[in-house]
Coordinates of C-alpha atoms and ligand atoms in Angstrom, one line a residue:
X1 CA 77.1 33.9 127.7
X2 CA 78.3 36.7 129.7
X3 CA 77.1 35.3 133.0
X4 CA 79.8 34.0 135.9
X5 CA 83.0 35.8 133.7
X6 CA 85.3 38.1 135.4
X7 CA 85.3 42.2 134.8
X8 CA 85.4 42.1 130.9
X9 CA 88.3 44.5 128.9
X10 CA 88.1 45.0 125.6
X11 CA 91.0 43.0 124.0
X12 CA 94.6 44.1 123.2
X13 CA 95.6 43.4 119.7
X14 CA 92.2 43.1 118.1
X15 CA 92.2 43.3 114.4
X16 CA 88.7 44.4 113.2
X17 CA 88.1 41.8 109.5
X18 CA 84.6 43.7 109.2
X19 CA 81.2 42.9 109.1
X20 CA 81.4 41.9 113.1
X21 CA 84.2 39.5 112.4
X22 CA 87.5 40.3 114.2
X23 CA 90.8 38.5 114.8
X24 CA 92.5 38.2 117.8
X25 CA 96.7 38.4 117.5
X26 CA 97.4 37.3 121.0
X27 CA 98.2 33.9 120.6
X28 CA 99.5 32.2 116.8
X29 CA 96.2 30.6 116.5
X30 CA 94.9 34.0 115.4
X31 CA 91.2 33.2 115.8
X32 CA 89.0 34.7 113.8
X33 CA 85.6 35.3 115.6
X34 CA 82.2 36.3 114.7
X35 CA 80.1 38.3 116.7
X36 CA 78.8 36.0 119.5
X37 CA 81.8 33.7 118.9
X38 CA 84.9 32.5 121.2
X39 CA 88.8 32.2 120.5
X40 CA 89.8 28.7 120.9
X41 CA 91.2 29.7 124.5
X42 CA 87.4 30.3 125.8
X43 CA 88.3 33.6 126.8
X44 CA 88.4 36.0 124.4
X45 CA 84.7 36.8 122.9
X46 CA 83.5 38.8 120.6
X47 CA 80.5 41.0 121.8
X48 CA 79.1 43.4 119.7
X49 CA 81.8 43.3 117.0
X50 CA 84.8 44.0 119.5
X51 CA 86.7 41.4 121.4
X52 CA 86.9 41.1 125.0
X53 CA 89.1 39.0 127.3
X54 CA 86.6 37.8 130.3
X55 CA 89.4 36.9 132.6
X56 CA 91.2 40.2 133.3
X57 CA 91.8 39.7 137.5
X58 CA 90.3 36.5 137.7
X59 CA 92.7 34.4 139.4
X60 CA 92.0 30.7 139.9
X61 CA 95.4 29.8 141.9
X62 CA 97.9 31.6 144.4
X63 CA 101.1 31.2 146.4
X64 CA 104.4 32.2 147.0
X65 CA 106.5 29.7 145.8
X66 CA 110.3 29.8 145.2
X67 CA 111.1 30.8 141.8
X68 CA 113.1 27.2 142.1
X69 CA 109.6 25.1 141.5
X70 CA 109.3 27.3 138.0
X71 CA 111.4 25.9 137.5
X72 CA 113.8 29.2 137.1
X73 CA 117.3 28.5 138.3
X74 CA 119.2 31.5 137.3
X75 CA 117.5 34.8 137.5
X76 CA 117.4 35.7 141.6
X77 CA 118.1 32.0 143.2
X78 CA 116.3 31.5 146.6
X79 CA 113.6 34.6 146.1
X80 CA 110.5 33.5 146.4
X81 CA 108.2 34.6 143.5
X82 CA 104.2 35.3 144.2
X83 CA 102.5 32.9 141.4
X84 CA 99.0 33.0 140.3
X85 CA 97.2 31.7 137.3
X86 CA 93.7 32.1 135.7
X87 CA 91.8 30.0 133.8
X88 CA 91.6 28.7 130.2
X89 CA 94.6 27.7 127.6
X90 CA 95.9 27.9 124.0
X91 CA 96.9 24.5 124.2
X92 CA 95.2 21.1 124.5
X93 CA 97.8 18.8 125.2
X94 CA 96.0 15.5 126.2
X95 CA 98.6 14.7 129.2
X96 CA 97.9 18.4 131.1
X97 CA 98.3 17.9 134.6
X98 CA 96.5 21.3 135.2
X99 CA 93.3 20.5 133.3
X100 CA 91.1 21.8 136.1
X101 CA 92.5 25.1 135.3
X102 CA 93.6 25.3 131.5
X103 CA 90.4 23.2 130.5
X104 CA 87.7 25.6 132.4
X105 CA 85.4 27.3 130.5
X106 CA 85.9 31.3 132.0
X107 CA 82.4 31.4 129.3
X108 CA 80.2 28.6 132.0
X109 CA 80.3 28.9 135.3
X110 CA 83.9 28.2 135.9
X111 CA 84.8 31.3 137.3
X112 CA 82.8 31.4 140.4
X113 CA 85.7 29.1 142.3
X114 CA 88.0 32.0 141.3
X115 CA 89.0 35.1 143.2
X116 CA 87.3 37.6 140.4
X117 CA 88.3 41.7 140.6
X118 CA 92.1 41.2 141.4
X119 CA 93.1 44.6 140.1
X120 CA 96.9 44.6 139.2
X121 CA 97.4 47.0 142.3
X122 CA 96.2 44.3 144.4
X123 CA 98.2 41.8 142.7
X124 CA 101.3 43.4 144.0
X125 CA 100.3 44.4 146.9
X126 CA 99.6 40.4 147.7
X127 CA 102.9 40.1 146.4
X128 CA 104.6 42.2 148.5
X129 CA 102.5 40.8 151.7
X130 CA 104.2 37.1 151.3
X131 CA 107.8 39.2 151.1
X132 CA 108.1 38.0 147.3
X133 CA 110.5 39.6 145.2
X134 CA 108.9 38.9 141.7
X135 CA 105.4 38.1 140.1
X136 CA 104.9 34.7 138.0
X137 CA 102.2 34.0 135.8
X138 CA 102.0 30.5 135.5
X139 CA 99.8 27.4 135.8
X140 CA 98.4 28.2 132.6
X141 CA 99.2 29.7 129.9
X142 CA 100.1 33.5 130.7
X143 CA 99.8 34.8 127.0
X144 CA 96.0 34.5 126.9
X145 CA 96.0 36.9 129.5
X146 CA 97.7 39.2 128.1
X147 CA 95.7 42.4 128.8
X148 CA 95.7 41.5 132.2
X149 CA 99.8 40.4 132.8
X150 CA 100.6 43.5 130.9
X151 CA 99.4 45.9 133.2
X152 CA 100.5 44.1 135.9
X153 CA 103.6 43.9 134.8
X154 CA 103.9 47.4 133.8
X155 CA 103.4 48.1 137.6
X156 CA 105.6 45.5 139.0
X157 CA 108.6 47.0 137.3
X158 CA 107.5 50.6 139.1
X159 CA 107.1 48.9 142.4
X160 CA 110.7 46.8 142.2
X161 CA 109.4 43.7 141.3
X162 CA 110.6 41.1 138.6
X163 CA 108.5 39.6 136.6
X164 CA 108.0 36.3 135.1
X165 CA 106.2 34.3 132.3
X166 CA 105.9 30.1 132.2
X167 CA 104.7 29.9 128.8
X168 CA 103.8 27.1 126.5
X169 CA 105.7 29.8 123.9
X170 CA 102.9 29.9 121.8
X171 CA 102.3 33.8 121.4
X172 CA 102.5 36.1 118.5
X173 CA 105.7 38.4 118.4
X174 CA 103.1 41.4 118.5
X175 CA 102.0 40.1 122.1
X176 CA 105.7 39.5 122.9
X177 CA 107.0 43.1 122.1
X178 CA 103.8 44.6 123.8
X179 CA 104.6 42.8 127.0
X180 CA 108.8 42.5 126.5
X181 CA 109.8 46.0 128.3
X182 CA 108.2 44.8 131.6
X183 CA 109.2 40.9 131.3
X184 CA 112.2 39.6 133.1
X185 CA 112.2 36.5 132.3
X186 CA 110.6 33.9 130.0
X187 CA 110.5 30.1 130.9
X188 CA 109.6 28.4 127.5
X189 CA 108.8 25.1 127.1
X190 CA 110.6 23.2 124.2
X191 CA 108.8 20.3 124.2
X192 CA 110.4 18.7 121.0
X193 CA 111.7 19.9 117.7
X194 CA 109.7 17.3 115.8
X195 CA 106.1 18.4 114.6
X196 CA 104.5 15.1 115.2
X197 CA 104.9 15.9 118.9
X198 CA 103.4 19.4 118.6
X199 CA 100.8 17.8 116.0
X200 CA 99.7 14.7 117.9
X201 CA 99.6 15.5 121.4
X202 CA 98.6 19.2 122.0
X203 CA 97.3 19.8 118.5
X204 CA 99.4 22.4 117.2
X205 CA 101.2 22.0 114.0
X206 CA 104.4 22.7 114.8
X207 CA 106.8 24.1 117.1
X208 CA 108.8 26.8 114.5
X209 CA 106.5 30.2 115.8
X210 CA 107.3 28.9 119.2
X211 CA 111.1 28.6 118.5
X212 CA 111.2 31.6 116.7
X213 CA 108.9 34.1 119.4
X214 CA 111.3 32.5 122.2
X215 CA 114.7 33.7 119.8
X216 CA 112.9 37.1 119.7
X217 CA 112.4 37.0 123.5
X218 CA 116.5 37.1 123.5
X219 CA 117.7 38.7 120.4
X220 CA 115.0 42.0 120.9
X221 CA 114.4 42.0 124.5
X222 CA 116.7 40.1 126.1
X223 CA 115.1 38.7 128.6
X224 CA 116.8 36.2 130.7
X225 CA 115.7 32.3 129.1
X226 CA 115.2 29.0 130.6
X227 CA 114.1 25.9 128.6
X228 CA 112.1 22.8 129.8
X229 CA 111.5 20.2 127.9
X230 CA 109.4 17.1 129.8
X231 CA 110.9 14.0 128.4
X232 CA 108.1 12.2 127.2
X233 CA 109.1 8.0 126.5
X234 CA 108.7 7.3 123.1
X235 CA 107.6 11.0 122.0
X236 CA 110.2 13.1 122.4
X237 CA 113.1 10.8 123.5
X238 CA 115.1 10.3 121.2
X239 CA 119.1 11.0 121.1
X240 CA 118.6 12.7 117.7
X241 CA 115.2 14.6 119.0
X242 CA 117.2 15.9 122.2
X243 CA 120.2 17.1 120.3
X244 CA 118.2 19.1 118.1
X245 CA 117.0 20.7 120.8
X246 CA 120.5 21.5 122.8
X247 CA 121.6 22.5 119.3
X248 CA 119.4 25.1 119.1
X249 CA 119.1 26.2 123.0
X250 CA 122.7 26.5 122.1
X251 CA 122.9 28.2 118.9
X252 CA 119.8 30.9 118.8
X253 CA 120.1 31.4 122.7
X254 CA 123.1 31.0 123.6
X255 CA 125.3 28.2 125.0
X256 CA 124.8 29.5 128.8
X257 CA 121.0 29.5 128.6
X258 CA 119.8 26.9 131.4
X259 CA 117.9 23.5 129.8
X260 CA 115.6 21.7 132.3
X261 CA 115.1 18.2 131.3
X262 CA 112.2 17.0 133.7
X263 CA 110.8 13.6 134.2
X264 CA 107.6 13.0 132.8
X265 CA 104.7 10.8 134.8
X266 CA 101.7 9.2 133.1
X267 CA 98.9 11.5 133.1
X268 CA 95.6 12.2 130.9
X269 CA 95.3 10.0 127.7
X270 CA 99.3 9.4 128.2
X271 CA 98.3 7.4 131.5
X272 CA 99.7 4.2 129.4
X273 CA 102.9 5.1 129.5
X274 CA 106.0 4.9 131.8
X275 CA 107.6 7.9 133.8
X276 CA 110.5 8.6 132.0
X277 CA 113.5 6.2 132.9
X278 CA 116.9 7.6 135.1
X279 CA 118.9 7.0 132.2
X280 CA 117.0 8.6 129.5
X281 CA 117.2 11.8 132.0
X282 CA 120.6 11.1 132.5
X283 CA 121.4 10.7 128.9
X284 CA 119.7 13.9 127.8
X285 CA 121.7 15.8 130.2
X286 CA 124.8 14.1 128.8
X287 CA 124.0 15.2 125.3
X288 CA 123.0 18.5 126.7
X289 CA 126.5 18.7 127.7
X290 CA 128.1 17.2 125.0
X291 CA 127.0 20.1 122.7
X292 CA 128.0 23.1 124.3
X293 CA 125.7 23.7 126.7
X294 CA 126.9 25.1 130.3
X295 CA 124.1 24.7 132.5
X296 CA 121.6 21.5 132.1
X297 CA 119.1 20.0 134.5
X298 CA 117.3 17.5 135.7
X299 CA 113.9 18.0 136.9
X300 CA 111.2 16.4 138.9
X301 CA 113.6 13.8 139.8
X302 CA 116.1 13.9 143.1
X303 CA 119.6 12.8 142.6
X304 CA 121.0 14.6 144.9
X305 CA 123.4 16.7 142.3
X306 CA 121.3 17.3 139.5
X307 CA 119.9 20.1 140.0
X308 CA 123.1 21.9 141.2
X309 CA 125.0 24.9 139.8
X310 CA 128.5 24.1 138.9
X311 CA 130.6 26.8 136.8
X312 CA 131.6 25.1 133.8
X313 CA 134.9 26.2 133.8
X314 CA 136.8 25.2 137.3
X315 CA 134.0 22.7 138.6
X316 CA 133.1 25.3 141.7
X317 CA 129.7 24.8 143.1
X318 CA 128.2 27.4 143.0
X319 CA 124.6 27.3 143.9
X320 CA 123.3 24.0 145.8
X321 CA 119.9 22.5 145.4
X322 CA 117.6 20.0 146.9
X323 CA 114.4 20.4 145.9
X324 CA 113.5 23.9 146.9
X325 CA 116.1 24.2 149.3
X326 CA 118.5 26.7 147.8
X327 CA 122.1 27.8 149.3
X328 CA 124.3 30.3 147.6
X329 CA 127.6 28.8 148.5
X330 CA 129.9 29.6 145.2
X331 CA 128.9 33.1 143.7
X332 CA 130.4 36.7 144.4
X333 CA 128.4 39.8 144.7
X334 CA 128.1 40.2 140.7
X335 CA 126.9 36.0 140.5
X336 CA 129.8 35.4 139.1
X337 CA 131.7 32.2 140.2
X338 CA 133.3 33.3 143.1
X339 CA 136.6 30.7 142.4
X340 CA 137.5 32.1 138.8
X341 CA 134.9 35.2 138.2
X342 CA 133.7 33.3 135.5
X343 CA 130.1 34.2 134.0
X344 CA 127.1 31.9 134.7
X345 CA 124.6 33.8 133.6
X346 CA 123.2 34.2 136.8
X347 CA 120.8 37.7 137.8
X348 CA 121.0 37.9 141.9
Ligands
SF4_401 S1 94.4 34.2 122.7 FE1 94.9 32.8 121.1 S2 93.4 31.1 121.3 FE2 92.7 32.9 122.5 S3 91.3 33.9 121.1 FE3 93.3 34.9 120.9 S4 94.3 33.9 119.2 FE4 92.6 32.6 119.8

């Protein structure tokens, strides 16, 4: 089994259930694994009656992308932010786009076509090399990682670097305050309130840990938030659906948390249906609006405006966007709005 994995490290927040069974607390599956077992991730064994993670510095993708294509609108706009991503997932949602990745087996082979031994000091030194101001662990899920993202972060906040999670929201609140000191920012996925979503199509029962880690994420550590959710017709579209979900963006993170509502495109088992239609995009950013919320939207999609910063107060734009093109063309030195001095919320 050990064949083809990355350097192994024995596994942070282990929990020993005796006779060679342990649990893992990374993720709020909370596998429990027998010796010669693996979590449901496929990356966290258990050899010998301890649990390892095999992909500590295995990185299966690189680049230095603006922190835009997170997407991450308000925390350092036009940086570019060095992204990498490993292998494996705590999620099986059956319209992934990144299967290659988040379905690979770290266990079988699958990390030969990865860049293996990617200590965090090389990490940020890559990261400084492409002139990027932050680290992102993205294109799968970062929290499985965890051993891994945590000591990298721990050194990108002693070499100036921000740091950056795109999570699936899916990890236990012990993982969260082990890694919160170093995070910056956390870019959560709200994919629906409704359980049938979670349930059906990535087969998790519900999204309430998700909702609550991501209200920890503010209320404890308060990191900077931004929410996607990928509008998925007939799953998660609904008006009643999306205000629930502005309502509580709104309410446990507050009303000038940025909500990115992106258009979905047929994919996986989900190939059947349409991309999500203009207006339900446009709609969900009018309800977005409608309850409170300062700063919504719209994602893969180009309208030309959409994806604009305008201060909610006097209209100003204040940060202008086509796709990754970024100009800062309404903020003063503090990222305030430089008409009115109002707060957006945004970190330059
Ligand atoms: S990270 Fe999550 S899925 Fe993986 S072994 Fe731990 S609890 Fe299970």
């Amino acid at each position: 089994m050990l064949r083809n994995v990355g350097a192994l490290r024995e596994a942070v927040l282990s929990e020993d259930l005796g006779e060679g069974r342990m649990r893992c607390n990374i993720c709020q599956w909370r596998c429990r694994i027998s010796e010669g077992g693996v979590g449901h991730c496929r990356t966290i064994i258990n050899y010998g009656g301890k649990l390892y993670t095999t992909i500590y510095g295995v990185i299966s993708s690189a680049a230095a992308d603006p922190i835009e294509k997170k997407p991450v609108f308000h925390y350092k706009p036009g940086s570019l932010c060095f992204s990498v991503g490993t292998l494996g997932c705590n999620f099986r949602c059956i319209f992934c786009q990144n299967w290659e990745i988040a379905y690979a087996d770290a266990l079988h082979g699958a990390a030969r076509s990865c860049k293996l031994g990617v200590e965090p000091h090389l990490l940020v030194r890559s990261a400084k090399e492409t002139g990027s101001q932050g680290v992102a662990w993205t294109y799968n899920e970062p929290s499985i990682w965890l051993n891994y993202t945590l000591d990298c972060a721990k050194l990108c906040k002693q070499e100036g670097l921000y740091t950056v999670y795109v999570t699936n929201g899916y990890a236990t609140p012990e993982a969260l305050d082990l890694i919160g000191p170093y995070l910056d920012v956390y870019r959560v996925d709200i994919k629906s309130m409704e359980d049938r979503f979670y349930r059906e199509l990535i087969k998790v029962p519900s999204p309430k840990g998700i909702l609550e880690v991501a209200e920890r994420a503010k209320s404890k550590w308060q990191m900077h938030i931004e929410c996607v959710t990928n509008i998925v017709p007939g799953w998660n579209d609904s008006e009643d659906n999306l205000r629930q979900t502005a309502r509580w963006i709104r309410d446990k993170l507050g009303d000038d948390t940025p909500w990115h509502v992106t258009r979905f495109f047929p994919y996986g088992k989900l190939s059947d249906l349409p991309p999500t239609p203009l207006e339900t995009l446009n709609a969900a950013v009018d309800i977005g609006k409608s309850e409170g919320l300062k700063f919504v939207y719209l994602g893969n999609v180009r309208t030309g405006t959409g994806e604009n910063t305008y201060c909610p107060k006097c209209g100003n734009l204040a940060v202008e966007r086509f796709g990754y093109s970024v100009r800062i063309v309404g903020l003063n030195a503090e990222g305030r709005c430089s008409v009115d001095n109002e707060d957006l919320n945004m970190h330059i």
